[in-house]
Amino acid sequence: MKTFTILKPDDWHLHLREGLVLKNIIKFTSDYFGRAIVMPNTKNPITTINKAISYKNSIAQALPENSNFQPLMTIYLTDETDKDELIQGYKNNVFFAAKLYPANSTTNSSHGVKKIENLYNIFESMEDSGMPLLIHGEVTDSDVDVFDREEVFIDRELLPLVKRFPKLKIVLEHITTSHAVDFVQNNKIGATITPHHLHINRNAMFFGGLNSDFYCLPVAKRETNRIALRKAATSGNECFFLGTDSAPHLREWKAFCGCAGIFNSPVAIESYLTVFEEENALDNFEKFASLNGPNFYNLPPNKEKLKLVTRPNKISEFVNIIEEKNIVGKIKPFHAGETLNWQVEGIVK
Ligand code: NCD
Ligand code: ZN
């Protein structure tokens, strides 16, 4: 049995949802991560200071007792975002960052931004105040192939943005292509990489019939891209850090409409570790999981430590959503039914 210890990680991109789902899934993150950036694409998106405060309160209420987990809140940018509210919310520590969803690019993004140039005066203030901009980097034009949307976004939208706002703190979220890897490194912006994009290529969605369990946005791409992502994540390069994009959808919805999103928070650390071990890069895991993110966001790393061990770890088929002791829903986790070789042993003080 191998064991090793790292500083407690953070999740720099997470969907916690609301209500019953939030209550049932938050422990998967709060047990082992110090902080998480909470995405604002709730059914009624987090577009104001008041909504962010009330969402943060509901997260605090859902946390296990004595948890010291810190949710970092984001504001969902729209064509109507009020610049003063945004900056006030940032300066008063309500918002940690702003999230840009191009309109209709992903789950609950219909209120997203229609024309990025219209937000340029907001980006100017963000650049001045140091507020990070987190980007879902995909164009949505119906004539752009779904597998090309990230690349086209980078060339058409991100490049001009980076040139115009060189000091703006930008994170390209859940990158999926070698083009993104190169762009991030060359322009010294930040990027999160999910566990699933390190494990699957686009074949996974078509294996044994159409399989929405492996459908997320941006969609997984060709194998060459997966290889580039694995190299980037395990390189130790400070541009790349952990962001699970864990995005739970109840089984009935996933099966019915095949909505985009993979729920990986119950297995995220083990899933990443599997990749780092396969790439002979366990020495770089702490950088990716616990150091590069805080470094990018100018935060101290967590103080506590996490102990990890090699041990057969069978992943359950479903996580139950429970209300008053009754199972009222199920969510399929990433790696369901597989046995991974790693397990989180626990926190070491
Ligand atoms: C996310 C969700 O379900 O909220 N889905 C996904 O496929 N990743 C939204 C997102 O991050 O794109
Ligand atoms: Zn996401």
Short mmCIF file of C-alpha atoms and ligand atoms in Angstrom, two decimals:
data_model
loop_
_atom_site.label_atom_id
_atom_site.label_comp_id
_atom_site.label_asym_id
_atom_site.label_seq_id
_atom_site.Cartn_x
_atom_site.Cartn_y
_atom_site.Cartn_z
CA MET A 1 0.00 0.00 0.00
CA LYS A 2 1.32 3.46 -0.98
CA THR A 3 0.36 6.49 1.07
CA PHE A 4 1.13 10.13 0.71
CA THR A 5 -0.01 13.42 2.09
CA ILE A 6 -0.76 16.71 0.38
CA LEU A 7 -2.00 20.08 1.58
CA LYS A 8 -5.79 20.07 1.52
CA PRO A 9 -6.97 20.82 -2.04
CA ASP A 10 -9.51 23.36 -3.32
CA ASP A 11 -12.03 22.96 -6.11
CA TRP A 12 -11.86 26.02 -8.36
CA HIS A 13 -15.01 25.17 -10.37
CA LEU A 14 -18.02 23.49 -8.80
CA HIS A 15 -21.80 23.27 -9.23
CA LEU A 16 -23.54 22.78 -5.89
CA ARG A 17 -27.15 23.31 -7.06
CA GLU A 18 -29.81 24.14 -4.46
CA GLY A 19 -32.33 22.60 -2.05
CA LEU A 20 -32.31 18.87 -1.59
CA VAL A 21 -29.55 18.16 -4.08
CA LEU A 22 -27.28 20.73 -2.40
CA LYS A 23 -28.00 19.20 1.03
CA ASN A 24 -27.19 15.69 -0.18
CA ILE A 25 -24.04 16.37 -2.19
CA ILE A 26 -22.17 19.15 -0.43
CA LYS A 27 -20.36 16.75 1.90
CA PHE A 28 -18.48 15.21 -1.03
CA THR A 29 -16.73 18.54 -1.47
CA SER A 30 -16.72 19.97 2.04
CA ASP A 31 -15.21 16.83 3.61
CA TYR A 32 -11.95 17.04 1.67
CA PHE A 33 -11.66 20.45 0.00
CA GLY A 34 -10.86 23.68 1.83
CA ARG A 35 -12.60 26.03 -0.60
CA ALA A 36 -14.59 25.85 -3.81
CA ILE A 37 -15.64 28.42 -6.38
CA VAL A 38 -19.39 27.92 -6.60
CA MET A 39 -20.87 28.40 -10.05
CA PRO A 40 -23.81 30.84 -10.32
CA ASN A 41 -25.90 28.97 -12.93
CA THR A 42 -28.67 28.02 -10.53
CA LYS A 43 -32.20 27.84 -11.96
CA ASN A 44 -32.60 31.47 -11.01
CA PRO A 45 -29.03 32.58 -11.71
CA ILE A 46 -26.95 34.50 -9.16
CA THR A 47 -26.92 37.94 -10.75
CA THR A 48 -27.01 40.27 -7.73
CA ILE A 49 -25.41 40.79 -4.34
CA ASN A 50 -28.60 39.77 -2.54
CA LYS A 51 -28.93 36.54 -4.48
CA ALA A 52 -25.30 35.66 -3.77
CA ILE A 53 -25.70 36.32 -0.05
CA SER A 54 -28.82 34.21 0.19
CA TYR A 55 -27.25 31.38 -1.86
CA LYS A 56 -24.16 31.47 0.36
CA ASN A 57 -26.37 31.27 3.45
CA SER A 58 -28.19 28.24 2.10
CA ILE A 59 -24.84 26.58 1.39
CA ALA A 60 -23.69 27.34 4.95
CA GLN A 61 -26.87 25.79 6.30
CA ALA A 62 -26.38 22.64 4.24
CA LEU A 63 -22.82 22.10 5.49
CA PRO A 64 -22.07 19.34 7.98
CA GLU A 65 -21.65 20.60 11.56
CA ASN A 66 -18.27 22.16 12.38
CA SER A 67 -17.23 22.27 8.75
CA ASN A 68 -14.66 24.94 7.91
CA PHE A 69 -15.29 24.66 4.18
CA GLN A 70 -15.45 28.04 2.41
CA PRO A 71 -17.74 28.57 -0.58
CA LEU A 72 -16.43 31.32 -2.87
CA MET A 73 -19.34 32.96 -4.63
CA THR A 74 -19.56 34.14 -8.22
CA ILE A 75 -21.81 36.54 -10.10
CA TYR A 76 -23.41 35.40 -13.35
CA LEU A 77 -22.74 38.05 -16.01
CA THR A 78 -25.61 39.07 -18.27
CA ASP A 79 -26.13 41.83 -20.81
CA GLU A 80 -27.73 43.80 -17.97
CA THR A 81 -25.07 43.36 -15.27
CA ASP A 82 -24.70 46.52 -13.24
CA LYS A 83 -21.05 47.49 -13.05
CA ASP A 84 -21.35 49.26 -9.70
CA GLU A 85 -23.10 46.31 -8.08
CA LEU A 86 -20.47 43.96 -9.46
CA ILE A 87 -17.53 45.96 -8.15
CA GLN A 88 -19.25 46.72 -4.84
CA GLY A 89 -19.97 43.00 -4.40
CA TYR A 90 -16.33 42.20 -5.14
CA LYS A 91 -14.94 44.86 -2.80
CA ASN A 92 -17.27 43.72 0.00
CA ASN A 93 -16.17 40.09 -0.42
CA VAL A 94 -19.57 38.88 -1.57
CA PHE A 95 -18.34 37.94 -5.03
CA PHE A 96 -15.02 36.20 -5.43
CA ALA A 97 -15.18 36.31 -9.23
CA ALA A 98 -17.50 36.89 -12.19
CA LYS A 99 -18.59 34.08 -14.51
CA LEU A 100 -19.10 34.61 -18.21
CA TYR A 101 -21.43 32.19 -19.98
CA PRO A 102 -21.99 32.97 -23.63
CA ALA A 103 -25.80 32.83 -23.95
CA ASN A 104 -27.07 29.25 -24.34
CA SER A 105 -23.62 27.71 -24.19
CA THR A 106 -24.50 25.22 -21.43
CA THR A 107 -26.89 24.21 -18.63
CA ASN A 108 -28.89 27.19 -17.31
CA SER A 109 -27.13 29.75 -19.45
CA SER A 110 -30.05 31.23 -21.35
CA HIS A 111 -29.53 34.53 -19.49
CA GLY A 112 -25.86 34.57 -20.47
CA VAL A 113 -24.03 37.20 -22.48
CA LYS A 114 -25.10 37.72 -26.08
CA LYS A 115 -22.29 40.00 -27.22
CA ILE A 116 -19.06 39.96 -25.23
CA GLU A 117 -17.93 43.38 -26.50
CA ASN A 118 -20.90 44.92 -24.66
CA LEU A 119 -19.22 43.97 -21.39
CA TYR A 120 -15.91 45.63 -22.17
CA ASN A 121 -16.55 48.51 -19.75
CA ILE A 122 -17.23 45.96 -17.02
CA PHE A 123 -13.99 44.12 -17.81
CA GLU A 124 -12.14 47.43 -17.54
CA SER A 125 -13.36 47.88 -13.96
CA MET A 126 -12.60 44.24 -13.17
CA GLU A 127 -9.09 44.71 -14.48
CA ASP A 128 -8.63 47.80 -12.29
CA SER A 129 -9.99 46.14 -9.16
CA GLY A 130 -8.32 42.73 -9.67
CA MET A 131 -11.61 40.81 -9.87
CA PRO A 132 -11.12 37.48 -11.69
CA LEU A 133 -13.11 36.65 -14.83
CA LEU A 134 -14.02 32.98 -15.23
CA ILE A 135 -14.97 32.00 -18.75
CA HIS A 136 -17.03 29.21 -20.25
CA GLY A 137 -15.09 29.31 -23.50
CA GLU A 138 -17.40 28.14 -26.25
CA VAL A 139 -19.13 29.94 -29.11
CA THR A 140 -22.71 28.91 -29.69
CA ASP A 141 -23.27 29.62 -33.38
CA SER A 142 -25.22 26.78 -34.92
CA ASP A 143 -22.86 26.71 -37.90
CA VAL A 144 -19.86 25.98 -35.69
CA ASP A 145 -19.39 22.27 -35.04
CA VAL A 146 -19.88 21.38 -31.37
CA PHE A 147 -16.38 19.87 -31.25
CA ASP A 148 -14.83 23.12 -32.54
CA ARG A 149 -16.59 25.56 -30.24
CA GLU A 150 -13.76 25.99 -27.76
CA GLU A 151 -11.12 26.58 -30.44
CA VAL A 152 -13.30 29.09 -32.26
CA PHE A 153 -14.06 30.89 -28.99
CA ILE A 154 -10.36 31.19 -28.21
CA ASP A 155 -9.51 32.66 -31.62
CA ARG A 156 -12.56 34.82 -32.02
CA GLU A 157 -13.32 36.06 -28.49
CA LEU A 158 -10.57 35.25 -26.03
CA LEU A 159 -7.58 36.45 -28.03
CA PRO A 160 -9.00 39.97 -28.51
CA LEU A 161 -10.03 40.03 -24.84
CA VAL A 162 -6.58 39.09 -23.57
CA LYS A 163 -4.96 41.65 -25.89
CA ARG A 164 -7.27 44.45 -24.81
CA PHE A 165 -7.17 43.68 -21.07
CA PRO A 166 -3.65 42.37 -20.44
CA LYS A 167 -3.94 42.71 -16.65
CA LEU A 168 -7.40 41.15 -16.33
CA LYS A 169 -7.17 37.93 -14.27
CA ILE A 170 -8.74 35.38 -16.62
CA VAL A 171 -9.45 31.68 -16.08
CA LEU A 172 -10.48 29.58 -19.05
CA GLU A 173 -12.67 26.98 -17.37
CA HIS A 174 -12.73 23.22 -17.98
CA ILE A 175 -10.39 23.25 -20.98
CA THR A 176 -10.73 20.38 -23.45
CA THR A 177 -8.27 20.97 -26.30
CA SER A 178 -4.55 21.15 -27.01
CA HIS A 179 -5.31 24.54 -28.56
CA ALA A 180 -6.54 25.75 -25.14
CA VAL A 181 -3.49 24.27 -23.39
CA ASP A 182 -1.17 26.19 -25.73
CA PHE A 183 -3.17 29.40 -25.48
CA VAL A 184 -3.24 29.33 -21.68
CA GLN A 185 0.51 28.75 -21.42
CA ASN A 186 1.44 31.31 -24.05
CA ASN A 187 -0.76 34.02 -22.56
CA LYS A 188 -0.16 33.12 -18.92
CA ILE A 189 -3.83 33.03 -17.98
CA GLY A 190 -5.26 30.34 -15.67
CA ALA A 191 -7.18 27.19 -16.58
CA THR A 192 -9.09 24.53 -14.71
CA ILE A 193 -9.03 20.92 -15.87
CA THR A 194 -11.73 18.41 -14.90
CA PRO A 195 -11.16 14.75 -13.98
CA HIS A 196 -13.45 13.54 -16.74
CA HIS A 197 -11.62 15.35 -19.54
CA LEU A 198 -8.45 13.58 -18.37
CA HIS A 199 -10.12 10.16 -18.56
CA ILE A 200 -12.47 10.15 -21.52
CA ASN A 201 -12.36 11.17 -25.14
CA ARG A 202 -15.40 11.74 -27.32
CA ASN A 203 -15.83 8.02 -28.03
CA ALA A 204 -17.21 7.59 -24.51
CA MET A 205 -20.46 9.27 -25.49
CA PHE A 206 -21.10 6.79 -28.30
CA PHE A 207 -20.04 3.53 -26.66
CA GLY A 208 -22.86 0.96 -26.34
CA GLY A 209 -25.43 3.38 -27.72
CA LEU A 210 -25.74 7.10 -27.07
CA ASN A 211 -24.48 7.56 -23.53
CA SER A 212 -25.30 10.85 -21.86
CA ASP A 213 -23.41 9.81 -18.69
CA PHE A 214 -20.33 11.11 -20.47
CA TYR A 215 -21.95 14.17 -21.97
CA CYS A 216 -20.83 17.47 -20.56
CA LEU A 217 -19.97 20.87 -21.95
CA PRO A 218 -17.53 21.54 -23.38
CA VAL A 219 -17.82 18.01 -24.81
CA ALA A 220 -14.86 15.67 -24.58
CA LYS A 221 -12.75 15.85 -27.73
CA ARG A 222 -10.37 13.61 -29.69
CA GLU A 223 -7.76 11.45 -27.96
CA THR A 224 -4.92 13.81 -28.98
CA ASN A 225 -6.58 16.52 -26.91
CA ARG A 226 -7.01 14.25 -23.89
CA ILE A 227 -3.30 13.44 -24.07
CA ALA A 228 -2.43 17.15 -24.18
CA LEU A 229 -4.66 17.84 -21.16
CA ARG A 230 -3.05 15.03 -19.18
CA LYS A 231 0.39 16.42 -19.95
CA ALA A 232 -0.68 19.92 -18.92
CA ALA A 233 -2.39 18.90 -15.67
CA THR A 234 0.44 16.65 -14.53
CA SER A 235 3.25 19.01 -15.60
CA GLY A 236 3.11 21.09 -12.42
CA ASN A 237 2.81 24.24 -14.61
CA GLU A 238 1.25 26.94 -12.44
CA CYS A 239 -1.33 27.94 -15.09
CA PHE A 240 -3.26 24.71 -14.57
CA PHE A 241 -5.27 23.85 -11.48
CA LEU A 242 -7.98 21.61 -10.14
CA GLY A 243 -11.58 22.43 -11.03
CA THR A 244 -13.91 19.45 -11.06
CA ASP A 245 -16.88 21.03 -12.86
CA SER A 246 -18.85 18.46 -10.88
CA ALA A 247 -22.37 19.05 -12.24
CA PRO A 248 -25.04 16.79 -10.75
CA HIS A 249 -28.24 16.04 -12.67
CA LEU A 250 -30.91 13.75 -11.28
CA ARG A 251 -30.99 10.41 -13.07
CA GLU A 252 -34.48 10.93 -14.43
CA TRP A 253 -33.43 14.18 -16.13
CA LYS A 254 -30.15 12.84 -17.39
CA ALA A 255 -31.86 9.78 -18.84
CA PHE A 256 -34.78 11.76 -20.20
CA CYS A 257 -33.14 14.77 -21.83
CA GLY A 258 -29.44 13.87 -21.67
CA CYS A 259 -28.57 17.18 -20.03
CA ALA A 260 -24.92 18.22 -20.01
CA GLY A 261 -22.91 17.68 -16.85
CA ILE A 262 -20.92 14.96 -15.09
CA PHE A 263 -21.18 14.49 -11.32
CA ASN A 264 -17.69 13.68 -10.09
CA SER A 265 -17.32 15.21 -6.63
CA PRO A 266 -17.62 11.83 -4.80
CA VAL A 267 -14.59 10.51 -6.71
CA ALA A 268 -12.76 13.60 -7.90
CA ILE A 269 -9.56 13.28 -5.89
CA GLU A 270 -9.24 9.56 -6.57
CA SER A 271 -9.97 10.13 -10.24
CA TYR A 272 -7.26 12.77 -10.60
CA LEU A 273 -4.82 10.63 -8.62
CA THR A 274 -5.34 7.74 -11.02
CA VAL A 275 -4.25 10.00 -13.87
CA PHE A 276 -1.24 11.40 -12.02
CA GLU A 277 -0.10 7.89 -11.15
CA GLU A 278 -0.54 6.67 -14.72
CA GLU A 279 1.53 9.63 -15.90
CA ASN A 280 4.22 8.99 -13.23
CA ALA A 281 3.58 12.44 -11.86
CA LEU A 282 2.34 11.91 -8.30
CA ASP A 283 5.00 14.41 -7.18
CA ASN A 284 3.14 17.14 -9.05
CA PHE A 285 -0.31 16.35 -7.69
CA GLU A 286 -0.06 18.76 -4.77
CA LYS A 287 0.80 21.63 -7.13
CA PHE A 288 -2.22 20.96 -9.31
CA ALA A 289 -4.64 20.27 -6.46
CA SER A 290 -3.50 22.55 -3.65
CA LEU A 291 -0.90 25.14 -4.69
CA ASN A 292 -1.36 26.46 -8.24
CA GLY A 293 -4.92 27.64 -7.61
CA PRO A 294 -4.21 29.63 -4.42
CA ASN A 295 -1.12 31.03 -6.10
CA PHE A 296 -3.16 32.24 -9.08
CA TYR A 297 -5.86 33.77 -6.88
CA ASN A 298 -3.37 35.28 -4.37
CA LEU A 299 -4.69 33.22 -1.48
CA PRO A 300 -2.71 31.22 1.09
CA PRO A 301 -2.77 27.45 0.58
CA ASN A 302 -4.87 25.48 3.06
CA LYS A 303 -3.16 24.53 6.30
CA GLU A 304 -4.65 21.10 6.91
CA LYS A 305 -3.42 18.03 5.08
CA LEU A 306 -5.09 15.20 3.26
CA LYS A 307 -3.85 11.63 3.45
CA LEU A 308 -4.22 9.50 0.33
CA VAL A 309 -3.72 5.73 0.08
CA THR A 310 -3.71 3.07 -2.60
CA ARG A 311 -6.51 0.64 -1.87
CA PRO A 312 -9.22 -0.87 -4.10
CA ASN A 313 -12.07 1.64 -4.06
CA LYS A 314 -15.32 0.46 -5.62
CA ILE A 315 -17.41 3.40 -6.78
CA SER A 316 -21.12 2.99 -6.20
CA GLU A 317 -23.56 3.00 -9.12
CA PHE A 318 -25.59 5.86 -7.67
CA VAL A 319 -25.58 8.52 -5.00
CA ASN A 320 -28.99 8.66 -3.36
CA ILE A 321 -30.82 11.91 -2.79
CA ILE A 322 -32.54 11.49 0.53
CA GLU A 323 -35.39 13.43 2.09
CA GLU A 324 -36.51 12.48 5.59
CA LYS A 325 -34.93 9.03 5.26
CA ASN A 326 -36.63 8.32 1.91
CA ILE A 327 -34.73 8.00 -1.34
CA VAL A 328 -36.31 10.59 -3.61
CA GLY A 329 -33.75 10.67 -6.40
CA LYS A 330 -30.49 9.23 -7.69
CA ILE A 331 -27.45 10.72 -9.35
CA LYS A 332 -24.88 8.67 -11.19
CA PRO A 333 -21.30 9.56 -10.23
CA PHE A 334 -18.37 9.51 -12.63
CA HIS A 335 -16.57 6.11 -12.52
CA ALA A 336 -19.82 4.44 -11.32
CA GLY A 337 -19.27 0.70 -10.92
CA GLU A 338 -15.50 0.95 -11.49
CA THR A 339 -12.87 0.09 -8.91
CA LEU A 340 -10.24 2.81 -8.57
CA ASN A 341 -6.90 2.21 -6.97
CA TRP A 342 -6.90 5.27 -4.69
CA GLN A 343 -8.82 6.38 -1.67
CA VAL A 344 -8.83 9.47 0.48
CA GLU A 345 -7.94 8.34 3.99
CA GLY A 346 -8.88 11.61 5.68
CA ILE A 347 -7.73 14.95 7.01
CA VAL A 348 -4.53 15.15 9.00
CA LYS A 349 -4.41 18.18 11.30
C1 NCD B 1 -22.71 22.39 -16.16
C2 NCD B 1 -24.02 22.28 -15.39
O1 NCD B 1 -24.68 21.25 -15.49
O2 NCD B 1 -24.35 23.22 -14.66
N1 NCD B 1 -22.70 21.40 -17.19
C3 NCD B 1 -21.61 20.91 -17.83
O3 NCD B 1 -21.79 20.15 -18.77
N2 NCD B 1 -20.37 21.20 -17.46
C4 NCD B 1 -22.51 23.78 -16.69
C5 NCD B 1 -21.13 24.06 -17.23
O4 NCD B 1 -20.18 24.22 -16.48
O5 NCD B 1 -20.98 24.12 -18.45
ZN ZN B 2 -19.27 24.12 -14.83
#
